[in-house]
Amino acid sequence: MRDLGAGFSYLLKGQRWVARHGKQYGFGLLPGLITLVLYAGALVALALWGEDAVAWATPFADDWSSPWGGLFRGFLTAVLFALALLLAVLTFTAVTLLVGQPFYEALSESVDRDVAPDGTAPVSGLPLHRELWISARDSLRILVRAAVWGVLLFALGFVPVAGQTVVPVLGFFVTGFFLTEELTSVALQRRGVELRDRLALLRSRKTLVWGFGTPLGLAFLVPFVAVLLMPGAVAGATLLARDLRGEEITEGTGPAGDTGDTGDTGGAGDGDREFTR
């Protein structure tokens, strides 16, 4: 239970950090807004032409007597849209992180410098195209794992009673775990931690991970909320990554009353401090 509270506290501290660094928060919103527009456009297109696509894919239902053909195609259209929404929720974070790699990389480095005792941050030293390739590759692997869990939970959903009570709760914890993996990858990739090692690290502290990712996953069900919380989620995930790696976290820096309008990244020992481990 203590780790659950600690994980949630990192989520709150990340939001507080970006609130104190307004310029970085503003830049951090851009990738989420771009992704939201792309996803909204795709979902609107699906809503407008999904029924036509289903009709094209099911020519065998043309000769079915009324109302069975219409009911069948209506059911498939609804399932198609529901699956698209589920895919959007599962992939939103990964796509946003990919689109905003330079923004979130800089934000995560700033958080590291702010809370590190020596005021430094690990750097990957890799060119941007290499970082983007690694991020896309690892996100695809995580998506496959998440899809396997999704199929399993979907099948368990047909179990009487448990399928309507226990399985949805399990689904939120699974979502929280994979969401945390995606977010902490920004900080852990800079430290050269490979995907397999990242997953092992997260599994070693599951309750800490759930405390961070599960409430965030619930909030991310509302698309615009996801956009607003993404910068702070990356900041909080950086703090979480330091905890998982056993790195010291000093109290956050910044002049007393600083709102971050100057975009200052802070440094160890600067005035009023905010974070505690």
mmCIF file of N, CA and C in Angstrom, residues 150-254:
data_model
loop_
_atom_site.group_PDB
_atom_site.id
_atom_site.type_symbol
_atom_site.label_atom_id
_atom_site.label_comp_id
_atom_site.label_asym_id
_atom_site.label_seq_id
_atom_site.Cartn_x
_atom_site.Cartn_y
_atom_site.Cartn_z
ATOM 1 N N GLY A 150 -5.245 -7.601 -23.868
ATOM 2 C CA GLY A 150 -6.588 -7.150 -24.214
ATOM 3 C C GLY A 150 -7.467 -8.280 -24.696
ATOM 4 N N VAL A 151 -6.922 -9.153 -25.544
ATOM 5 C CA VAL A 151 -7.682 -10.303 -26.036
ATOM 6 C C VAL A 151 -8.033 -11.241 -24.882
ATOM 7 N N LEU A 152 -7.063 -11.480 -23.997
ATOM 8 C CA LEU A 152 -7.300 -12.355 -22.853
ATOM 9 C C LEU A 152 -8.394 -11.795 -21.939
ATOM 10 N N LEU A 153 -8.306 -10.515 -21.628
ATOM 11 C CA LEU A 153 -9.311 -9.906 -20.755
ATOM 12 C C LEU A 153 -10.679 -9.855 -21.432
ATOM 13 N N PHE A 154 -10.685 -9.651 -22.757
ATOM 14 C CA PHE A 154 -11.947 -9.663 -23.488
ATOM 15 C C PHE A 154 -12.621 -11.033 -23.379
ATOM 16 N N ALA A 155 -11.825 -12.092 -23.526
ATOM 17 C CA ALA A 155 -12.377 -13.444 -23.405
ATOM 18 C C ALA A 155 -12.879 -13.709 -21.988
ATOM 19 N N LEU A 156 -12.114 -13.261 -20.984
ATOM 20 C CA LEU A 156 -12.536 -13.450 -19.593
ATOM 21 C C LEU A 156 -13.776 -12.638 -19.259
ATOM 22 N N GLY A 157 -14.039 -11.619 -20.053
ATOM 23 C CA GLY A 157 -15.215 -10.788 -19.815
ATOM 24 C C GLY A 157 -16.522 -11.539 -19.965
ATOM 25 N N PHE A 158 -16.494 -12.695 -20.635
ATOM 26 C CA PHE A 158 -17.712 -13.496 -20.803
ATOM 27 C C PHE A 158 -17.966 -14.425 -19.620
ATOM 28 N N VAL A 159 -17.033 -14.484 -18.674
ATOM 29 C CA VAL A 159 -17.240 -15.295 -17.480
ATOM 30 C C VAL A 159 -18.292 -14.618 -16.606
ATOM 31 N N PRO A 160 -19.344 -15.320 -16.222
ATOM 32 C CA PRO A 160 -20.402 -14.692 -15.420
ATOM 33 C C PRO A 160 -19.858 -14.093 -14.128
ATOM 34 N N VAL A 161 -20.396 -12.968 -13.729
ATOM 35 C CA VAL A 161 -20.078 -12.222 -12.511
ATOM 36 C C VAL A 161 -18.643 -11.674 -12.556
ATOM 37 N N ALA A 162 -17.633 -12.562 -12.598
ATOM 38 C CA ALA A 162 -16.237 -12.104 -12.598
ATOM 39 C C ALA A 162 -15.950 -11.248 -13.824
ATOM 40 N N GLY A 163 -16.546 -11.602 -14.947
ATOM 41 C CA GLY A 163 -16.310 -10.847 -16.171
ATOM 42 C C GLY A 163 -16.828 -9.434 -16.109
ATOM 43 N N GLN A 164 -17.799 -9.182 -15.255
ATOM 44 C CA GLN A 164 -18.376 -7.844 -15.142
ATOM 45 C C GLN A 164 -17.871 -7.086 -13.909
ATOM 46 N N THR A 165 -17.084 -7.728 -13.076
ATOM 47 C CA THR A 165 -16.589 -7.082 -11.851
ATOM 48 C C THR A 165 -15.060 -7.108 -11.767
ATOM 49 N N VAL A 166 -14.493 -8.303 -11.697
ATOM 50 C CA VAL A 166 -13.047 -8.435 -11.496
ATOM 51 C C VAL A 166 -12.268 -8.054 -12.752
ATOM 52 N N VAL A 167 -12.735 -8.513 -13.909
ATOM 53 C CA VAL A 167 -11.985 -8.312 -15.153
ATOM 54 C C VAL A 167 -11.802 -6.830 -15.497
ATOM 55 N N PRO A 168 -12.831 -5.973 -15.388
ATOM 56 C CA PRO A 168 -12.587 -4.548 -15.667
ATOM 57 C C PRO A 168 -11.535 -3.935 -14.754
ATOM 58 N N VAL A 169 -11.515 -4.345 -13.480
ATOM 59 C CA VAL A 169 -10.509 -3.829 -12.555
ATOM 60 C C VAL A 169 -9.118 -4.271 -12.991
ATOM 61 N N LEU A 170 -9.000 -5.555 -13.357
ATOM 62 C CA LEU A 170 -7.716 -6.054 -13.863
ATOM 63 C C LEU A 170 -7.288 -5.284 -15.109
ATOM 64 N N GLY A 171 -8.270 -4.967 -15.944
ATOM 65 C CA GLY A 171 -7.965 -4.225 -17.167
ATOM 66 C C GLY A 171 -7.343 -2.868 -16.882
ATOM 67 N N PHE A 172 -7.831 -2.172 -15.855
ATOM 68 C CA PHE A 172 -7.275 -0.873 -15.506
ATOM 69 C C PHE A 172 -5.847 -1.010 -14.971
ATOM 70 N N PHE A 173 -5.576 -2.060 -14.211
ATOM 71 C CA PHE A 173 -4.219 -2.259 -13.697
ATOM 72 C C PHE A 173 -3.255 -2.610 -14.834
ATOM 73 N N VAL A 174 -3.714 -3.433 -15.774
ATOM 74 C CA VAL A 174 -2.875 -3.770 -16.928
ATOM 75 C C VAL A 174 -2.583 -2.514 -17.748
ATOM 76 N N THR A 175 -3.628 -1.712 -17.982
ATOM 77 C CA THR A 175 -3.446 -0.455 -18.713
ATOM 78 C C THR A 175 -2.462 0.459 -17.994
ATOM 79 N N GLY A 176 -2.592 0.537 -16.678
ATOM 80 C CA GLY A 176 -1.694 1.382 -15.887
ATOM 81 C C GLY A 176 -0.249 0.945 -15.990
ATOM 82 N N PHE A 177 -0.030 -0.384 -16.012
ATOM 83 C CA PHE A 177 1.337 -0.898 -16.109
ATOM 84 C C PHE A 177 1.970 -0.506 -17.443
ATOM 85 N N PHE A 178 1.256 -0.757 -18.537
ATOM 86 C CA PHE A 178 1.829 -0.464 -19.856
ATOM 87 C C PHE A 178 1.931 1.041 -20.104
ATOM 88 N N LEU A 179 1.006 1.808 -19.549
ATOM 89 C CA LEU A 179 1.089 3.259 -19.671
ATOM 90 C C LEU A 179 2.331 3.782 -18.956
ATOM 91 N N THR A 180 2.610 3.238 -17.773
ATOM 92 C CA THR A 180 3.807 3.639 -17.035
ATOM 93 C C THR A 180 5.069 3.258 -17.790
ATOM 94 N N GLU A 181 5.055 2.086 -18.436
ATOM 95 C CA GLU A 181 6.228 1.672 -19.209
ATOM 96 C C GLU A 181 6.513 2.670 -20.321
ATOM 97 N N GLU A 182 5.458 3.076 -21.033
ATOM 98 C CA GLU A 182 5.652 4.029 -22.123
ATOM 99 C C GLU A 182 6.220 5.350 -21.608
ATOM 100 N N LEU A 183 5.694 5.826 -20.490
ATOM 101 C CA LEU A 183 6.110 7.133 -19.984
ATOM 102 C C LEU A 183 7.517 7.101 -19.388
ATOM 103 N N THR A 184 7.836 6.054 -18.639
ATOM 104 C CA THR A 184 9.176 5.970 -18.051
ATOM 105 C C THR A 184 10.239 5.679 -19.099
ATOM 106 N N SER A 185 9.822 5.207 -20.265
ATOM 107 C CA SER A 185 10.808 4.895 -21.310
ATOM 108 C C SER A 185 11.573 6.139 -21.737
ATOM 109 N N VAL A 186 10.962 7.323 -21.629
ATOM 110 C CA VAL A 186 11.652 8.555 -22.016
ATOM 111 C C VAL A 186 12.914 8.729 -21.182
ATOM 112 N N ALA A 187 12.781 8.545 -19.862
ATOM 113 C CA ALA A 187 13.939 8.703 -18.968
ATOM 114 C C ALA A 187 14.863 7.496 -19.012
ATOM 115 N N LEU A 188 14.296 6.295 -19.107
ATOM 116 C CA LEU A 188 15.121 5.086 -19.044
ATOM 117 C C LEU A 188 15.899 4.850 -20.325
ATOM 118 N N GLN A 189 15.348 5.247 -21.465
ATOM 119 C CA GLN A 189 16.107 5.114 -22.714
ATOM 120 C C GLN A 189 17.347 5.997 -22.695
ATOM 121 N N ARG A 190 17.237 7.178 -22.090
ATOM 122 C CA ARG A 190 18.420 8.042 -21.986
ATOM 123 C C ARG A 190 19.494 7.392 -21.127
ATOM 124 N N ARG A 191 19.108 6.484 -20.258
ATOM 125 C CA ARG A 191 20.059 5.782 -19.401
ATOM 126 C C ARG A 191 20.530 4.472 -20.029
ATOM 127 N N GLY A 192 20.114 4.212 -21.259
ATOM 128 C CA GLY A 192 20.551 3.017 -21.967
ATOM 129 C C GLY A 192 19.896 1.735 -21.484
ATOM 130 N N VAL A 193 18.723 1.841 -20.838
ATOM 131 C CA VAL A 193 18.030 0.653 -20.333
ATOM 132 C C VAL A 193 17.167 0.075 -21.456
ATOM 133 N N GLU A 194 17.436 -1.157 -21.844
ATOM 134 C CA GLU A 194 16.690 -1.807 -22.914
ATOM 135 C C GLU A 194 15.295 -2.199 -22.451
ATOM 136 N N LEU A 195 14.414 -2.482 -23.426
ATOM 137 C CA LEU A 195 13.014 -2.786 -23.133
ATOM 138 C C LEU A 195 12.864 -3.939 -22.151
ATOM 139 N N ARG A 196 13.580 -5.024 -22.376
ATOM 140 C CA ARG A 196 13.446 -6.189 -21.491
ATOM 141 C C ARG A 196 13.829 -5.820 -20.060
ATOM 142 N N ASP A 197 14.893 -5.055 -19.913
ATOM 143 C CA ASP A 197 15.323 -4.635 -18.572
ATOM 144 C C ASP A 197 14.335 -3.651 -17.960
ATOM 145 N N ARG A 198 13.728 -2.805 -18.808
ATOM 146 C CA ARG A 198 12.720 -1.868 -18.291
ATOM 147 C C ARG A 198 11.519 -2.617 -17.736
ATOM 148 N N LEU A 199 11.074 -3.626 -18.467
ATOM 149 C CA LEU A 199 9.922 -4.409 -18.007
ATOM 150 C C LEU A 199 10.246 -5.135 -16.708
ATOM 151 N N ALA A 200 11.460 -5.690 -16.604
ATOM 152 C CA ALA A 200 11.860 -6.373 -15.369
ATOM 153 C C ALA A 200 11.902 -5.390 -14.201
ATOM 154 N N LEU A 201 12.374 -4.175 -14.474
ATOM 155 C CA LEU A 201 12.446 -3.145 -13.444
ATOM 156 C C LEU A 201 11.049 -2.774 -12.955
ATOM 157 N N LEU A 202 10.122 -2.631 -13.889
ATOM 158 C CA LEU A 202 8.753 -2.279 -13.521
ATOM 159 C C LEU A 202 8.067 -3.416 -12.766
ATOM 160 N N ARG A 203 8.306 -4.644 -13.187
ATOM 161 C CA ARG A 203 7.677 -5.791 -12.503
ATOM 162 C C ARG A 203 8.189 -5.927 -11.076
ATOM 163 N N SER A 204 9.415 -5.478 -10.821
ATOM 164 C CA SER A 204 9.979 -5.614 -9.474
ATOM 165 C C SER A 204 9.301 -4.680 -8.477
ATOM 166 N N ARG A 205 8.591 -3.655 -8.982
ATOM 167 C CA ARG A 205 7.902 -2.695 -8.113
ATOM 168 C C ARG A 205 6.486 -2.467 -8.651
ATOM 169 N N LYS A 206 5.717 -3.534 -8.788
ATOM 170 C CA LYS A 206 4.399 -3.433 -9.433
ATOM 171 C C LYS A 206 3.472 -2.455 -8.726
ATOM 172 N N THR A 207 3.440 -2.487 -7.392
ATOM 173 C CA THR A 207 2.510 -1.607 -6.693
ATOM 174 C C THR A 207 2.875 -0.141 -6.892
ATOM 175 N N LEU A 208 4.161 0.168 -6.964
ATOM 176 C CA LEU A 208 4.591 1.534 -7.247
ATOM 177 C C LEU A 208 4.132 1.952 -8.639
ATOM 178 N N VAL A 209 4.297 1.041 -9.600
ATOM 179 C CA VAL A 209 3.897 1.299 -10.979
ATOM 180 C C VAL A 209 2.388 1.479 -11.078
ATOM 181 N N TRP A 210 1.630 0.616 -10.414
ATOM 182 C CA TRP A 210 0.167 0.727 -10.442
ATOM 183 C C TRP A 210 -0.310 2.024 -9.802
ATOM 184 N N GLY A 211 0.344 2.426 -8.721
ATOM 185 C CA GLY A 211 -0.044 3.670 -8.069
ATOM 186 C C GLY A 211 0.110 4.873 -8.974
ATOM 187 N N PHE A 212 1.083 4.808 -9.872
ATOM 188 C CA PHE A 212 1.302 5.895 -10.828
ATOM 189 C C PHE A 212 0.400 5.757 -12.053
ATOM 190 N N GLY A 213 0.395 4.571 -12.661
ATOM 191 C CA GLY A 213 -0.232 4.412 -13.964
ATOM 192 C C GLY A 213 -1.725 4.191 -13.957
ATOM 193 N N THR A 214 -2.273 3.527 -12.927
ATOM 194 C CA THR A 214 -3.696 3.203 -12.935
ATOM 195 C C THR A 214 -4.582 4.444 -12.854
ATOM 196 N N PRO A 215 -4.356 5.356 -11.901
ATOM 197 C CA PRO A 215 -5.188 6.574 -11.909
ATOM 198 C C PRO A 215 -4.969 7.425 -13.160
ATOM 199 N N LEU A 216 -3.746 7.405 -13.688
ATOM 200 C CA LEU A 216 -3.481 8.155 -14.911
ATOM 201 C C LEU A 216 -4.247 7.543 -16.079
ATOM 202 N N GLY A 217 -4.290 6.196 -16.144
ATOM 203 C CA GLY A 217 -5.042 5.527 -17.186
ATOM 204 C C GLY A 217 -6.521 5.863 -17.129
ATOM 205 N N LEU A 218 -7.075 5.960 -15.936
ATOM 206 C CA LEU A 218 -8.477 6.346 -15.779
ATOM 207 C C LEU A 218 -8.692 7.768 -16.292
ATOM 208 N N ALA A 219 -7.766 8.661 -15.965
ATOM 209 C CA ALA A 219 -7.885 10.046 -16.430
ATOM 210 C C ALA A 219 -7.739 10.134 -17.943
ATOM 211 N N PHE A 220 -6.898 9.283 -18.514
ATOM 212 C CA PHE A 220 -6.637 9.314 -19.954
ATOM 213 C C PHE A 220 -7.826 8.823 -20.776
ATOM 214 N N LEU A 221 -8.864 8.285 -20.129
ATOM 215 C CA LEU A 221 -10.064 7.888 -20.857
ATOM 216 C C LEU A 221 -10.761 9.109 -21.449
ATOM 217 N N VAL A 222 -10.489 10.273 -20.876
ATOM 218 C CA VAL A 222 -11.015 11.530 -21.422
ATOM 219 C C VAL A 222 -9.921 12.151 -22.282
ATOM 220 N N PRO A 223 -10.077 12.156 -23.618
ATOM 221 C CA PRO A 223 -8.970 12.541 -24.511
ATOM 222 C C PRO A 223 -8.352 13.891 -24.193
ATOM 223 N N PHE A 224 -9.159 14.934 -23.989
ATOM 224 C CA PHE A 224 -8.571 16.258 -23.777
ATOM 225 C C PHE A 224 -7.830 16.317 -22.449
ATOM 226 N N VAL A 225 -8.307 15.574 -21.452
ATOM 227 C CA VAL A 225 -7.601 15.492 -20.176
ATOM 228 C C VAL A 225 -6.230 14.859 -20.384
ATOM 229 N N ALA A 226 -6.162 13.853 -21.253
ATOM 230 C CA ALA A 226 -4.891 13.200 -21.549
ATOM 231 C C ALA A 226 -3.877 14.201 -22.102
ATOM 232 N N VAL A 227 -4.346 15.094 -22.970
ATOM 233 C CA VAL A 227 -3.461 16.108 -23.543
ATOM 234 C C VAL A 227 -2.922 17.027 -22.448
ATOM 235 N N LEU A 228 -3.805 17.455 -21.543
ATOM 236 C CA LEU A 228 -3.404 18.384 -20.487
ATOM 237 C C LEU A 228 -2.444 17.740 -19.487
ATOM 238 N N LEU A 229 -2.606 16.443 -19.249
ATOM 239 C CA LEU A 229 -1.795 15.771 -18.235
ATOM 240 C C LEU A 229 -0.482 15.208 -18.765
ATOM 241 N N MET A 230 -0.321 15.114 -20.084
ATOM 242 C CA MET A 230 0.859 14.454 -20.645
ATOM 243 C C MET A 230 2.183 15.066 -20.194
ATOM 244 N N PRO A 231 2.372 16.388 -20.241
ATOM 245 C CA PRO A 231 3.670 16.926 -19.796
ATOM 246 C C PRO A 231 3.984 16.566 -18.355
ATOM 247 N N GLY A 232 2.997 16.715 -17.468
ATOM 248 C CA GLY A 232 3.216 16.366 -16.070
ATOM 249 C C GLY A 232 3.420 14.879 -15.868
ATOM 250 N N ALA A 233 2.776 14.065 -16.716
ATOM 251 C CA ALA A 233 2.960 12.620 -16.623
ATOM 252 C C ALA A 233 4.392 12.231 -16.975
ATOM 253 N N VAL A 234 4.968 12.886 -17.985
ATOM 254 C CA VAL A 234 6.364 12.628 -18.351
ATOM 255 C C VAL A 234 7.298 13.066 -17.223
ATOM 256 N N ALA A 235 7.005 14.225 -16.617
ATOM 257 C CA ALA A 235 7.822 14.705 -15.502
ATOM 258 C C ALA A 235 7.740 13.745 -14.322
ATOM 259 N N GLY A 236 6.523 13.310 -13.985
ATOM 260 C CA GLY A 236 6.354 12.375 -12.876
ATOM 261 C C GLY A 236 7.001 11.032 -13.158
ATOM 262 N N ALA A 237 6.922 10.581 -14.422
ATOM 263 C CA ALA A 237 7.533 9.303 -14.795
ATOM 264 C C ALA A 237 9.049 9.368 -14.681
ATOM 265 N N THR A 238 9.627 10.538 -14.906
ATOM 266 C CA THR A 238 11.073 10.703 -14.736
ATOM 267 C C THR A 238 11.459 10.524 -13.272
ATOM 268 N N LEU A 239 10.670 11.091 -12.369
ATOM 269 C CA LEU A 239 10.904 10.899 -10.934
ATOM 270 C C LEU A 239 10.750 9.423 -10.560
ATOM 271 N N LEU A 240 9.730 8.786 -11.127
ATOM 272 C CA LEU A 240 9.503 7.366 -10.864
ATOM 273 C C LEU A 240 10.672 6.526 -11.362
ATOM 274 N N ALA A 241 11.184 6.871 -12.542
ATOM 275 C CA ALA A 241 12.324 6.141 -13.099
ATOM 276 C C ALA A 241 13.545 6.259 -12.190
ATOM 277 N N ARG A 242 13.759 7.430 -11.626
ATOM 278 C CA ARG A 242 14.890 7.602 -10.695
ATOM 279 C C ARG A 242 14.705 6.710 -9.470
ATOM 280 N N ASP A 243 13.486 6.634 -8.959
ATOM 281 C CA ASP A 243 13.205 5.769 -7.816
ATOM 282 C C ASP A 243 13.477 4.311 -8.164
ATOM 283 N N LEU A 244 12.995 3.869 -9.328
ATOM 284 C CA LEU A 244 13.191 2.483 -9.746
ATOM 285 C C LEU A 244 14.670 2.139 -9.891
ATOM 286 N N ARG A 245 15.458 3.117 -10.311
ATOM 287 C CA ARG A 245 16.893 2.899 -10.508
ATOM 288 C C ARG A 245 17.702 3.126 -9.237
ATOM 289 N N GLY A 246 17.029 3.527 -8.160
ATOM 290 C CA GLY A 246 17.733 3.771 -6.907
ATOM 291 C C GLY A 246 18.557 5.039 -6.921
ATOM 292 N N GLU A 247 18.198 5.999 -7.796
ATOM 293 C CA GLU A 247 18.922 7.265 -7.874
ATOM 294 C C GLU A 247 18.320 8.256 -6.881
ATOM 295 N N GLU A 248 19.174 9.036 -6.277
ATOM 296 C CA GLU A 248 18.713 9.982 -5.260
ATOM 297 C C GLU A 248 17.851 11.067 -5.878
ATOM 298 N N ILE A 249 16.808 11.436 -5.157
ATOM 299 C CA ILE A 249 15.915 12.511 -5.578
ATOM 300 C C ILE A 249 15.955 13.596 -4.517
ATOM 301 N N THR A 250 16.554 14.732 -4.862
ATOM 302 C CA THR A 250 16.546 15.854 -3.935
ATOM 303 C C THR A 250 15.241 16.611 -4.093
ATOM 304 N N GLU A 251 15.015 17.570 -3.216
ATOM 305 C CA GLU A 251 13.824 18.398 -3.353
ATOM 306 C C GLU A 251 13.980 19.274 -4.578
ATOM 307 N N GLY A 252 12.835 19.487 -5.284
ATOM 308 C CA GLY A 252 12.850 20.248 -6.534
ATOM 309 C C GLY A 252 13.338 21.667 -6.333
ATOM 310 N N THR A 253 13.968 22.226 -7.351
ATOM 311 C CA THR A 253 14.560 23.545 -7.236
ATOM 312 C C THR A 253 13.745 24.589 -7.952
ATOM 313 N N GLY A 254 14.146 25.795 -7.791
ATOM 314 C CA GLY A 254 13.485 26.919 -8.450
ATOM 315 C C GLY A 254 13.287 28.039 -7.462
#
